[in-house]
CSV table of N, CA and C in Angstrom, one decimal:
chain,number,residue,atom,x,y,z
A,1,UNK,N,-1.7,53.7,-171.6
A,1,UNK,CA,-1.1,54.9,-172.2
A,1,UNK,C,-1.5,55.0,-173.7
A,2,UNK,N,-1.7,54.0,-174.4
A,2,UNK,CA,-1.9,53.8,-175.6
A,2,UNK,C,-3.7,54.7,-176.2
A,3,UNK,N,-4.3,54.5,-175.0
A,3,UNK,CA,-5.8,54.6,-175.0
A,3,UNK,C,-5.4,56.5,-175.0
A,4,UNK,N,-4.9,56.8,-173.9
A,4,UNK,CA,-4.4,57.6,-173.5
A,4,UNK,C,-4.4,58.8,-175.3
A,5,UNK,N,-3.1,58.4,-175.6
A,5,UNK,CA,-2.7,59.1,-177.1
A,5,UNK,C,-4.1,59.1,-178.1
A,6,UNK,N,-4.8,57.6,-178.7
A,6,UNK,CA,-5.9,57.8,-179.0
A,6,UNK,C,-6.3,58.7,-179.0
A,7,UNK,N,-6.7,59.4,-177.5
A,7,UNK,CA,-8.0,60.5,-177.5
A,7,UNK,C,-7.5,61.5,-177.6
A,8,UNK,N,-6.1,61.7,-177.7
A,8,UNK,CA,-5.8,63.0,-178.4
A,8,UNK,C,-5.7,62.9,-180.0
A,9,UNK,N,-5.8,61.9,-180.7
A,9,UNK,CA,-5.5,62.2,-182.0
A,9,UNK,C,-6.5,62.9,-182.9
A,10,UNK,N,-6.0,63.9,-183.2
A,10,UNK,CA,-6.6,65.3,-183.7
A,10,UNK,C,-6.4,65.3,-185.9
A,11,UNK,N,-6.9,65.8,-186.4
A,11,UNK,CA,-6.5,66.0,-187.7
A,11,UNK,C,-5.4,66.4,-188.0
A,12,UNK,N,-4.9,66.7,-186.8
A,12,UNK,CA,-3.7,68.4,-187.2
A,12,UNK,C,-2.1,67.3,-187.7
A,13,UNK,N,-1.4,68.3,-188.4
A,13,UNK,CA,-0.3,67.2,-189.0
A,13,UNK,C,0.5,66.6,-188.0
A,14,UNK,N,0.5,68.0,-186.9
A,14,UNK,CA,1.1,67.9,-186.0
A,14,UNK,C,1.2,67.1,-184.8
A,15,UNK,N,-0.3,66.4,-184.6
A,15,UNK,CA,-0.2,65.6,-183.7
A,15,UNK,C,0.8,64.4,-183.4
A,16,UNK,N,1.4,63.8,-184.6
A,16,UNK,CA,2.7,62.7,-184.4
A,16,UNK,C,3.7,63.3,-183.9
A,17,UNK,N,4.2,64.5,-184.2
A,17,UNK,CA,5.1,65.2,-183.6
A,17,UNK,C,5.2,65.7,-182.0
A,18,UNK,N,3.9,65.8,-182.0
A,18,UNK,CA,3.4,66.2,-180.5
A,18,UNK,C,3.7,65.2,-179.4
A,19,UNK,N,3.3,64.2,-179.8
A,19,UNK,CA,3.3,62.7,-179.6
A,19,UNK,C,3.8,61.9,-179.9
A,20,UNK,N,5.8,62.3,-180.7
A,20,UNK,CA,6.5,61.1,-180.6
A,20,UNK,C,7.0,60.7,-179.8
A,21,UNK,N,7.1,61.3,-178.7
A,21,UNK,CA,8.3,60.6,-177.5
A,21,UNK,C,7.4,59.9,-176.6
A,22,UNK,N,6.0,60.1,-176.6
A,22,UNK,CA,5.0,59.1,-175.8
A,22,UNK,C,4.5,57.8,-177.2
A,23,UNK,N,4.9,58.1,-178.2
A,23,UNK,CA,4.7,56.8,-178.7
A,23,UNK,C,5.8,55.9,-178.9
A,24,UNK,N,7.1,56.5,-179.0
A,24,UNK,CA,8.0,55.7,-179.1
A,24,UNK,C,8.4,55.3,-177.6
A,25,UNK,N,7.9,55.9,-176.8
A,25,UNK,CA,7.8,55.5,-174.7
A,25,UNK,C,7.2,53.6,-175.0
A,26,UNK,N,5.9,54.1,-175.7
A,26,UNK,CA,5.0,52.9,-175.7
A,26,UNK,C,5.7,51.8,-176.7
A,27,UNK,N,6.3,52.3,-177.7
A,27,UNK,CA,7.5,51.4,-178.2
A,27,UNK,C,8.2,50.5,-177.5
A,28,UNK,N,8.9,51.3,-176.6
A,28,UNK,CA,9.9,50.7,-175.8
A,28,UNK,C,9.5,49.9,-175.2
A,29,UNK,N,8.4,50.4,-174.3
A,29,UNK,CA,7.5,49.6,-173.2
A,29,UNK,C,7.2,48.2,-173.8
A,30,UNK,N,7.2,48.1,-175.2
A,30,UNK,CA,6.1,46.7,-175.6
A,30,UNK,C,7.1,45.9,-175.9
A,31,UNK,N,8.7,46.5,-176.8
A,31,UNK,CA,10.0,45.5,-176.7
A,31,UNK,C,10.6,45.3,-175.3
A,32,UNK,N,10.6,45.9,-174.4
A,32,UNK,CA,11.5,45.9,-173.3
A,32,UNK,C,10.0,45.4,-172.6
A,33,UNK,N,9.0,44.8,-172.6
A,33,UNK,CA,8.2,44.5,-171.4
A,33,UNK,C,7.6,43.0,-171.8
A,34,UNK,N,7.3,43.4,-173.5
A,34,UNK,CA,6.7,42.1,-173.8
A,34,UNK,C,7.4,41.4,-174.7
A,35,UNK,N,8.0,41.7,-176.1
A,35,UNK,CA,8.9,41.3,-177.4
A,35,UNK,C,10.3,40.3,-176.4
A,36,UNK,N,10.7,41.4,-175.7
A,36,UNK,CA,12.0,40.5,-175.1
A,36,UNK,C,11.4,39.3,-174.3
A,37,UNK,N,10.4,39.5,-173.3
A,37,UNK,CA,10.6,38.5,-172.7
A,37,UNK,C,9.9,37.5,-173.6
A,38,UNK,N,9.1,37.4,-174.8
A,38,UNK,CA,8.7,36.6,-175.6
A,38,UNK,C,10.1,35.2,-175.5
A,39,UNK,N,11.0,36.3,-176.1
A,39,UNK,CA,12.5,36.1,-176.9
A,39,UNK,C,13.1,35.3,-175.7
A,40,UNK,N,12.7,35.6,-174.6
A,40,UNK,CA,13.9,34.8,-173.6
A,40,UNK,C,12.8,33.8,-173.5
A,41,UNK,N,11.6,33.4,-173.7
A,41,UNK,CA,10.7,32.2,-173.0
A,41,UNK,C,10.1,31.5,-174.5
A,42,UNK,N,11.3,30.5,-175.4
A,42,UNK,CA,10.3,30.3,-176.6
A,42,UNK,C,9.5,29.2,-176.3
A,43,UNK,N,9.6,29.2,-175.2
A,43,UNK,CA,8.1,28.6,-175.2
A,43,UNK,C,7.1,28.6,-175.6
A,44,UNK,N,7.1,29.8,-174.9
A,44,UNK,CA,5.6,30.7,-174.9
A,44,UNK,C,5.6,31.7,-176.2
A,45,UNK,N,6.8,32.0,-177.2
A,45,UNK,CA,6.4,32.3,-178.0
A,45,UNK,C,6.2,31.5,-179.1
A,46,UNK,N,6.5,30.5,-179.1
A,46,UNK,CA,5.8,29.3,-179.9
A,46,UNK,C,4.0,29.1,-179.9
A,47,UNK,N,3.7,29.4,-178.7
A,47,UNK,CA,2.4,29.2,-177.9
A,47,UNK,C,1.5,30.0,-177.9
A,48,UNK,N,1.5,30.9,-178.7
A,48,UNK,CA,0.6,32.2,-178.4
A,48,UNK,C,-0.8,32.1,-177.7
A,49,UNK,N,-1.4,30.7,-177.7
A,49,UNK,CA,-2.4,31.1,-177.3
A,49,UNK,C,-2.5,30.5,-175.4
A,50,UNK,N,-0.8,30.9,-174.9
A,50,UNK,CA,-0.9,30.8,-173.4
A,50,UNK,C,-1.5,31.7,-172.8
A,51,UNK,N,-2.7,31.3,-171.4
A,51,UNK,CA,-3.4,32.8,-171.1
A,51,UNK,C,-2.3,33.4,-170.2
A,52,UNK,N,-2.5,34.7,-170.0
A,52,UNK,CA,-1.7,35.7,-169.6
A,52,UNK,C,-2.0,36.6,-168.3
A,53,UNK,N,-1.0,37.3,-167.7
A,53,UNK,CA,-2.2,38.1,-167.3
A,53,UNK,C,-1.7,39.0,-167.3
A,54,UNK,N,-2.5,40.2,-167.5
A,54,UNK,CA,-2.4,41.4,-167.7
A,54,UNK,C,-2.4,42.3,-166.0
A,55,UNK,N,-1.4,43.2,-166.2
A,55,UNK,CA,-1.1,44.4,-165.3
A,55,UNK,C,-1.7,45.2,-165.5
A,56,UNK,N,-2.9,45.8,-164.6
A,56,UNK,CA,-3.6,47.1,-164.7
A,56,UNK,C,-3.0,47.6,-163.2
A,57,UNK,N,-2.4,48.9,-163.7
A,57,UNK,CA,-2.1,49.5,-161.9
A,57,UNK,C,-1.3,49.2,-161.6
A,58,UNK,N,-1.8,48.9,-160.1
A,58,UNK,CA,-1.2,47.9,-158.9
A,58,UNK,C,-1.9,46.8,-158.8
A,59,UNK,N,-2.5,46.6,-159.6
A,59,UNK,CA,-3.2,45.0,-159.3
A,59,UNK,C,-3.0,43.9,-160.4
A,60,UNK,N,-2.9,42.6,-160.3
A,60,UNK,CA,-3.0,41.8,-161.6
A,60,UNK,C,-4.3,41.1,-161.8
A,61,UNK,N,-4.8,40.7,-163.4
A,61,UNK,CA,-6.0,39.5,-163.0
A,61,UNK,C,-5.6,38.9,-164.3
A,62,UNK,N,-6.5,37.5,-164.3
A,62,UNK,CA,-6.6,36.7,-164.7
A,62,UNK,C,-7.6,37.1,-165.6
A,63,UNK,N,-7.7,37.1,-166.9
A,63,UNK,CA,-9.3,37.4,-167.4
A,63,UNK,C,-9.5,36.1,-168.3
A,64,UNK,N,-10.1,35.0,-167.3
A,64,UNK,CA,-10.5,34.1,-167.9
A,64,UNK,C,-12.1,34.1,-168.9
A,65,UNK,N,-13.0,35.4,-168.5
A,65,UNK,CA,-14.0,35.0,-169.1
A,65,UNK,C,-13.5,35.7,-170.6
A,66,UNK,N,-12.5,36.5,-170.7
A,66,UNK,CA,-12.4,36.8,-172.2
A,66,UNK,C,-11.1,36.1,-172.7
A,67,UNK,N,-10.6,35.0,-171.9
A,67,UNK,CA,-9.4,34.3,-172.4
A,67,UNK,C,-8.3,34.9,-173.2
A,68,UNK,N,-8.1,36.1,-172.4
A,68,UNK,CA,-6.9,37.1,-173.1
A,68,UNK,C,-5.7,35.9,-173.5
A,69,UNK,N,-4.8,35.9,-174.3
A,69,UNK,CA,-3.9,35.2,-174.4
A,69,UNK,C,-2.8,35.9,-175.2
A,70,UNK,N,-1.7,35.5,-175.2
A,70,UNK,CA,-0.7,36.5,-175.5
A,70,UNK,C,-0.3,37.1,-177.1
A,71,UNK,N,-1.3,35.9,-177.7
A,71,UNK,CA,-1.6,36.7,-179.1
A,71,UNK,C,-2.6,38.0,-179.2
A,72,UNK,N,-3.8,37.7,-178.2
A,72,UNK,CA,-4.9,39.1,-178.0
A,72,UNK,C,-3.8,40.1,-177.3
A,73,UNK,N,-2.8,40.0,-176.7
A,73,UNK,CA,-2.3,41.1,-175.8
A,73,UNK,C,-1.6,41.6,-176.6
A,74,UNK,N,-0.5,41.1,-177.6
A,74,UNK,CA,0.1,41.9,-178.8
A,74,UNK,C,-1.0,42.1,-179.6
A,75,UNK,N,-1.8,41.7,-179.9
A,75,UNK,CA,-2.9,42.8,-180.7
A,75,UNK,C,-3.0,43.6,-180.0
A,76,UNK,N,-3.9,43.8,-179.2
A,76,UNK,CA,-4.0,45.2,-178.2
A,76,UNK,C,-2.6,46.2,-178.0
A,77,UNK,N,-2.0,45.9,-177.8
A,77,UNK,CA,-0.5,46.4,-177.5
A,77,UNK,C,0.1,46.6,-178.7
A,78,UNK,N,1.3,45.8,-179.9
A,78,UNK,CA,2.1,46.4,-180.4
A,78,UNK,C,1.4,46.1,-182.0
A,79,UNK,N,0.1,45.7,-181.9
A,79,UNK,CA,-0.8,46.1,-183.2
A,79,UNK,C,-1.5,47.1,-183.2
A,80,UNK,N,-2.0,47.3,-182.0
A,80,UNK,CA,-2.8,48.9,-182.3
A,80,UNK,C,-1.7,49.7,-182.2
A,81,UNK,N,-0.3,49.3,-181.9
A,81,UNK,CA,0.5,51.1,-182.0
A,81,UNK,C,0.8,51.2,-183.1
A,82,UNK,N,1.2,49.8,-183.8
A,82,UNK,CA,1.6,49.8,-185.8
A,82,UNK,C,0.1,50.5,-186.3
A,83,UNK,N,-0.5,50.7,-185.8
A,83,UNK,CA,-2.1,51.0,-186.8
A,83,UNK,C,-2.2,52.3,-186.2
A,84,UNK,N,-1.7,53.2,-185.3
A,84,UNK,CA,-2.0,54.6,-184.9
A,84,UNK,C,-0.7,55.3,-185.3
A,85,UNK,N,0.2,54.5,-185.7
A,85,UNK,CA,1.3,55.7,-185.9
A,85,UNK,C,1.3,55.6,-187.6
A,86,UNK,N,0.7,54.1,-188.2
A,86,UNK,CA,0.7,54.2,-189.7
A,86,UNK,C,0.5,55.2,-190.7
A,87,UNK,N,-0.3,56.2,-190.1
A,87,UNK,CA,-0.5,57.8,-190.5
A,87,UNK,C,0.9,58.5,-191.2
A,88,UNK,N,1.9,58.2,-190.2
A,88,UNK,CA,2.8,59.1,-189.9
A,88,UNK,C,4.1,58.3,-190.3
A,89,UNK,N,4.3,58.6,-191.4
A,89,UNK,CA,5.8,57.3,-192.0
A,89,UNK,C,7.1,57.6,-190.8
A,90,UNK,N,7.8,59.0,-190.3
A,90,UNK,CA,8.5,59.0,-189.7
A,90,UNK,C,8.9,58.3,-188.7
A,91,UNK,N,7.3,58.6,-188.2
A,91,UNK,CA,7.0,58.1,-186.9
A,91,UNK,C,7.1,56.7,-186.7
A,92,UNK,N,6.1,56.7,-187.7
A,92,UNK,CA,6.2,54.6,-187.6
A,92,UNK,C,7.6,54.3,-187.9
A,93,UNK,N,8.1,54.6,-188.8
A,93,UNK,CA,9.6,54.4,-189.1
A,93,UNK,C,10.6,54.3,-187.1
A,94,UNK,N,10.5,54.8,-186.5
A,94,UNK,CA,11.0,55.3,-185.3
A,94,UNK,C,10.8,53.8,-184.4
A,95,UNK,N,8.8,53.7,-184.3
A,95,UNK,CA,8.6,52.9,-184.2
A,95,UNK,C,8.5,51.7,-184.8
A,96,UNK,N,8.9,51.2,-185.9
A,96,UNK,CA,9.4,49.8,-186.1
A,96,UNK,C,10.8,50.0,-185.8
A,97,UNK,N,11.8,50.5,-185.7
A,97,UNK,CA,12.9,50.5,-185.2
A,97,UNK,C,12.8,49.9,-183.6
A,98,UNK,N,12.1,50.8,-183.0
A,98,UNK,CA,12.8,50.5,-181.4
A,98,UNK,C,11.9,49.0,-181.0
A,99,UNK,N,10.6,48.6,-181.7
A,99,UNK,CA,10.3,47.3,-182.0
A,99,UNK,C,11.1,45.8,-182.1
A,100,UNK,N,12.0,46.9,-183.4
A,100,UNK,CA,12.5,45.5,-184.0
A,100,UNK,C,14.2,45.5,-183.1
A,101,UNK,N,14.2,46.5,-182.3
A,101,UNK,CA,15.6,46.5,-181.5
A,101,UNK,C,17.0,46.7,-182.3
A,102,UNK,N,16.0,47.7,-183.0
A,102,UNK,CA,17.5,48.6,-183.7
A,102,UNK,C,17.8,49.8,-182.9
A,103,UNK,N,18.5,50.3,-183.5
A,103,UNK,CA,19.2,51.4,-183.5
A,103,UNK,C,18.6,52.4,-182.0
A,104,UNK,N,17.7,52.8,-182.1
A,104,UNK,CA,16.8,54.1,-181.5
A,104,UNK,C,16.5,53.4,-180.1
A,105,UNK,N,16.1,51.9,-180.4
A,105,UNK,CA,15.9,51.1,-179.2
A,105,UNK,C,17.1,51.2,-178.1
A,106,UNK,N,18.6,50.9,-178.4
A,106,UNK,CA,19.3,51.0,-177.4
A,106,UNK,C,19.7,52.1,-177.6
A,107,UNK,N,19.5,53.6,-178.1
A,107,UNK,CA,19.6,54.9,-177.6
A,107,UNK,C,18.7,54.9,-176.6
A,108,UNK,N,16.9,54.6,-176.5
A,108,UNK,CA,16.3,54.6,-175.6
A,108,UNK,C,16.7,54.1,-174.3
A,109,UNK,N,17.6,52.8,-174.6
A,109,UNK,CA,17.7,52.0,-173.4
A,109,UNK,C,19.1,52.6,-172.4
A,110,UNK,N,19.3,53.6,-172.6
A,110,UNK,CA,20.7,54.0,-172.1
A,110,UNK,C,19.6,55.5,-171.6
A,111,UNK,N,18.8,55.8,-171.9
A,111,UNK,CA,18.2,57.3,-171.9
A,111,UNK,C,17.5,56.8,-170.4
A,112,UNK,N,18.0,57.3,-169.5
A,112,UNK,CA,17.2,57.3,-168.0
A,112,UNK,C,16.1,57.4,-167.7
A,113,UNK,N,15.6,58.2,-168.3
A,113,UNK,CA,14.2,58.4,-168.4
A,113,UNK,C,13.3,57.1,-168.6
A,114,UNK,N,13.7,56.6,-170.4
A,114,UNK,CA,12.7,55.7,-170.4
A,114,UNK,C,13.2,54.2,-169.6
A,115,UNK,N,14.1,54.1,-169.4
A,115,UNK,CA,14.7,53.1,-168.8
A,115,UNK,C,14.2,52.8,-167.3
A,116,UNK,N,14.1,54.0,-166.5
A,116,UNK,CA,13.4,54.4,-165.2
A,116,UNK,C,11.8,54.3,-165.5
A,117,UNK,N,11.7,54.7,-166.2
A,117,UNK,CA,9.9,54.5,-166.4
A,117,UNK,C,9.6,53.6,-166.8
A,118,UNK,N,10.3,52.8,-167.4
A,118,UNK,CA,9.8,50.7,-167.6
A,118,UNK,C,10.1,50.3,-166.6
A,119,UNK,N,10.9,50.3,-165.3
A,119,UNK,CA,11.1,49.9,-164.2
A,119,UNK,C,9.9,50.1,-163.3
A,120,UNK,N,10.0,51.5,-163.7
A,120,UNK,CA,8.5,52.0,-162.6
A,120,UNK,C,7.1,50.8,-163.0
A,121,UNK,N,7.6,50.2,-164.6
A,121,UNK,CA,6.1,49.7,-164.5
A,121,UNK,C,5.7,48.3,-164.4
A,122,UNK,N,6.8,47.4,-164.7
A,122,UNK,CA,7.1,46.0,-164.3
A,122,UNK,C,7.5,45.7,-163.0
C-alpha cells in the first residue's frame, strides 16, 4: 500500500490531504500488525536482527537470500512512512500519534473500517 501512495505523490499541497486516511490506514496497519506484536514478544524486540517473514498476498516467504530481518522490515514499513509524510507536519503529526498509540490510534481502533481491514490482512 505504501508503494501504492508513493506513486501518487504529486507537487500539489494537496496531496497529504488526499491521502490522509490511507496513510494513517498504513499507520495503523504497522502499530496494530507489527509495533504491538514487537511489544508483546520482547524477545524479538530485543533481537532485531530475527529473520522474518514477510506477507505478500496470500502467500508467505522466507527471503533468506536478502536476509530480511525485522529491523530491514521496520525500515521498509514504519521508516519510509515517517519519511513520506515528513513533508506534511499535520500529517506526520497524525501519524506519529497512531504509531506511538495515542490518542487517534484507539479512535482508529474502535472505527470498523480500519479495524476490519487489519483483520482482512493478518
Amino acid at each position: 500500500m505504501l508503494s501504492l501512495i508513493e506513486d501518487r505523490i504529486s507537487c500539489s499541497s494537496d496531496f497529504y490531504y488526499e491521502q490522509e486516511y490511507n496513510l494513517c490506514f498504513v499507520a495503523y496497519a504497522c502499530r496494530k500488525g507489527i509495533l504491538m506484536r514487537l511489544k508483546e514478544n520482547p524477545s524479538l524486540e530485543r533481537n532485531l536482527q530475527t529473520l522474518i517473514r514477510i506477507p505478500t498476498g496470500t502467500d508467505y516467504y522466507h527471503q533468506e537470500d536478502n536476509e530480511e530481518t525485522i529491523e530491514s522490515g521496520l525500515t521498509k514499513t514504519v521508516t519510509r512512512l515517517k519519511k513520506l509524510v515528513s513533508q506534511n507536519e499535520a500529517v506526520a503529526h497524525m501519524v506519529d500519534n497512531i504509531l506511538s498509540g495515542g490518542n487517534l490510534y484507539y479512535q482508529y481502533d474502535k472505527d470498523k473500517t480500519f479495524s476490519d481491514g487489519i483483520k482482512g490482512m493478518f
